[in-house]
PDB file of C-alpha atoms in Angstrom:
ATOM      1  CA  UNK A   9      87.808  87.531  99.980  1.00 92.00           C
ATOM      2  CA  UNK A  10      90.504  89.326  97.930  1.00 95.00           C
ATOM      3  CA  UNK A  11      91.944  88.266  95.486  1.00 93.00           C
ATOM      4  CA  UNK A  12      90.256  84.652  96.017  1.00 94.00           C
ATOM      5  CA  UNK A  13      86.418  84.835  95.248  1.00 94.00           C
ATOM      6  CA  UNK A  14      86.436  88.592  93.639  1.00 96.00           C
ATOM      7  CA  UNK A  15      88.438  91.514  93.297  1.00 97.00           C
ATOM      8  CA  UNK A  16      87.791  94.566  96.208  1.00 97.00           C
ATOM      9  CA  UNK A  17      88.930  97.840  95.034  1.00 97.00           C
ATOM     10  CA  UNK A  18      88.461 100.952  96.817  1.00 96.00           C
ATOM     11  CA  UNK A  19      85.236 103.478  96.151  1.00 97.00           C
ATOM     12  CA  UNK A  20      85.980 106.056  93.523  1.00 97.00           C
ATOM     13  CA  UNK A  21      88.887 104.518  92.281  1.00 97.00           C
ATOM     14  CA  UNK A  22      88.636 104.173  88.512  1.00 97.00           C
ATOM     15  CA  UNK A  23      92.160 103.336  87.945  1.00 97.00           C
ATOM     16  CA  UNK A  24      92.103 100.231  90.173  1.00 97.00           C
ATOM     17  CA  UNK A  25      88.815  99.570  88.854  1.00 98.00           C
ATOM     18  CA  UNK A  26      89.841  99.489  85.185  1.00 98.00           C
ATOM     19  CA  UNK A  27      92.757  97.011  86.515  1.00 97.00           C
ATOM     20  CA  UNK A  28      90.734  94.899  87.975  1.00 97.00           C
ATOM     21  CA  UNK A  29      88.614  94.575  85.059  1.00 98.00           C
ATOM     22  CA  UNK A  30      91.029  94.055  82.361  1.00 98.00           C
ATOM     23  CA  UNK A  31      92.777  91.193  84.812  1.00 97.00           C
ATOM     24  CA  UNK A  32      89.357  89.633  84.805  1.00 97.00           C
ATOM     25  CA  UNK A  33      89.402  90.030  81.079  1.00 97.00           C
ATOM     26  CA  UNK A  34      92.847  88.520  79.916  1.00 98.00           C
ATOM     27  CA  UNK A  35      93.112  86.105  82.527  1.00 97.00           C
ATOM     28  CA  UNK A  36      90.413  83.764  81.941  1.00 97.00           C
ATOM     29  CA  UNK A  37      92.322  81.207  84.726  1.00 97.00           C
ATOM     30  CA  UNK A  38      92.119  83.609  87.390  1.00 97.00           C
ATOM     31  CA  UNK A  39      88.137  84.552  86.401  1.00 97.00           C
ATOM     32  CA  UNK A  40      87.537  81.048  86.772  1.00 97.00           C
ATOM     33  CA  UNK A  41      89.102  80.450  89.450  1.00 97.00           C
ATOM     34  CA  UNK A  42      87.345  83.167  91.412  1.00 97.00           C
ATOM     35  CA  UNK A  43      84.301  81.887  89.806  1.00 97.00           C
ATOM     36  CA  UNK A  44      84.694  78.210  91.487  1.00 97.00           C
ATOM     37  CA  UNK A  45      85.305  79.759  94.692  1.00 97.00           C
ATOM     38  CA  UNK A  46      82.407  82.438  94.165  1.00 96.00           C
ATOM     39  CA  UNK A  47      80.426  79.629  94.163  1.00 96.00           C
ATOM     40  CA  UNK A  48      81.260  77.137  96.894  1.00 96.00           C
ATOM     41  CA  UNK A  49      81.580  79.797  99.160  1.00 95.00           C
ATOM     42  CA  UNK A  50      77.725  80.950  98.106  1.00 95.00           C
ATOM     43  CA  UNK A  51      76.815  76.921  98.467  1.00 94.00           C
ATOM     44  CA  UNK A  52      78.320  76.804 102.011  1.00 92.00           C
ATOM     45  CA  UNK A  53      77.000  80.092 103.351  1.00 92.00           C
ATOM     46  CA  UNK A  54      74.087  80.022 101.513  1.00 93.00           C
ATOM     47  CA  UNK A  55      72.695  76.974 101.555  1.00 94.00           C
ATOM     48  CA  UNK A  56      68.856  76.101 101.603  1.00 95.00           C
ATOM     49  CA  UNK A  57      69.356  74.306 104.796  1.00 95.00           C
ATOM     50  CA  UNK A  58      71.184  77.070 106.998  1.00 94.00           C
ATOM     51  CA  UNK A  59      68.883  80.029 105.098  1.00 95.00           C
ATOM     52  CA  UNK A  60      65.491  78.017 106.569  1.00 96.00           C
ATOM     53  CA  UNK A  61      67.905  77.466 110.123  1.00 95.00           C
ATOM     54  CA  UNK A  62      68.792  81.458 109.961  1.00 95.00           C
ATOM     55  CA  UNK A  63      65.064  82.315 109.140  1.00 96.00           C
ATOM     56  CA  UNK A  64      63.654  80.084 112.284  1.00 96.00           C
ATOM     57  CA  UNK A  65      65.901  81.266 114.679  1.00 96.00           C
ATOM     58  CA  UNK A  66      65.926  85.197 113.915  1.00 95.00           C
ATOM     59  CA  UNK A  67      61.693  84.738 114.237  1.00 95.00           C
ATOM     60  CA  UNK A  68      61.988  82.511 116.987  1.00 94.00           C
ATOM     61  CA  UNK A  69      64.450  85.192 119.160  1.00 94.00           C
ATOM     62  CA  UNK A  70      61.894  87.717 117.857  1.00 92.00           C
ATOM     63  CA  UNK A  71      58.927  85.908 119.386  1.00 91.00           C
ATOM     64  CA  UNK A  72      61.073  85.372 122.414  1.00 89.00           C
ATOM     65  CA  UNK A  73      61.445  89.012 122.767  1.00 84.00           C
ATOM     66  CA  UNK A  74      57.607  90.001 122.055  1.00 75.00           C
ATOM     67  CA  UNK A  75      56.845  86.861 125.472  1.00 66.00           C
TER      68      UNK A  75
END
């Protein structure tokens, strides 16, 4: 999300690029920050348990399909 887990900034847009980076680089409280929620977000989404549940049921609808 914005502003939360990363900074979005549009394609070819150096200027906002270049701000985004140099508010990542003085403001070591919002990088970590964003870096905490970077990575409970990636632990909730991403999680062994719901990647092997994802995996199962995306072959088991594609064996359903192939019946």
């Amino acid at each position: 999300e914005n502003n939360i887990n990363g900074i979005l900034v549009t394609p070819k847009n150096s200027s906002l690029l270049s701000d985004a980076i140099l508010l990542l680089i003085n403001d070591s409280e919002t990088r970590f920050q964003m870096g905490v929620k970077s990575r409970k977000f990636a632990e909730e989404k991403f999680s062994l348990d719901i990647v092997i549940k994802s995996t199962l049921d995306f072959y088991n609808k594609a064996l359903d399909i192939q019946k």
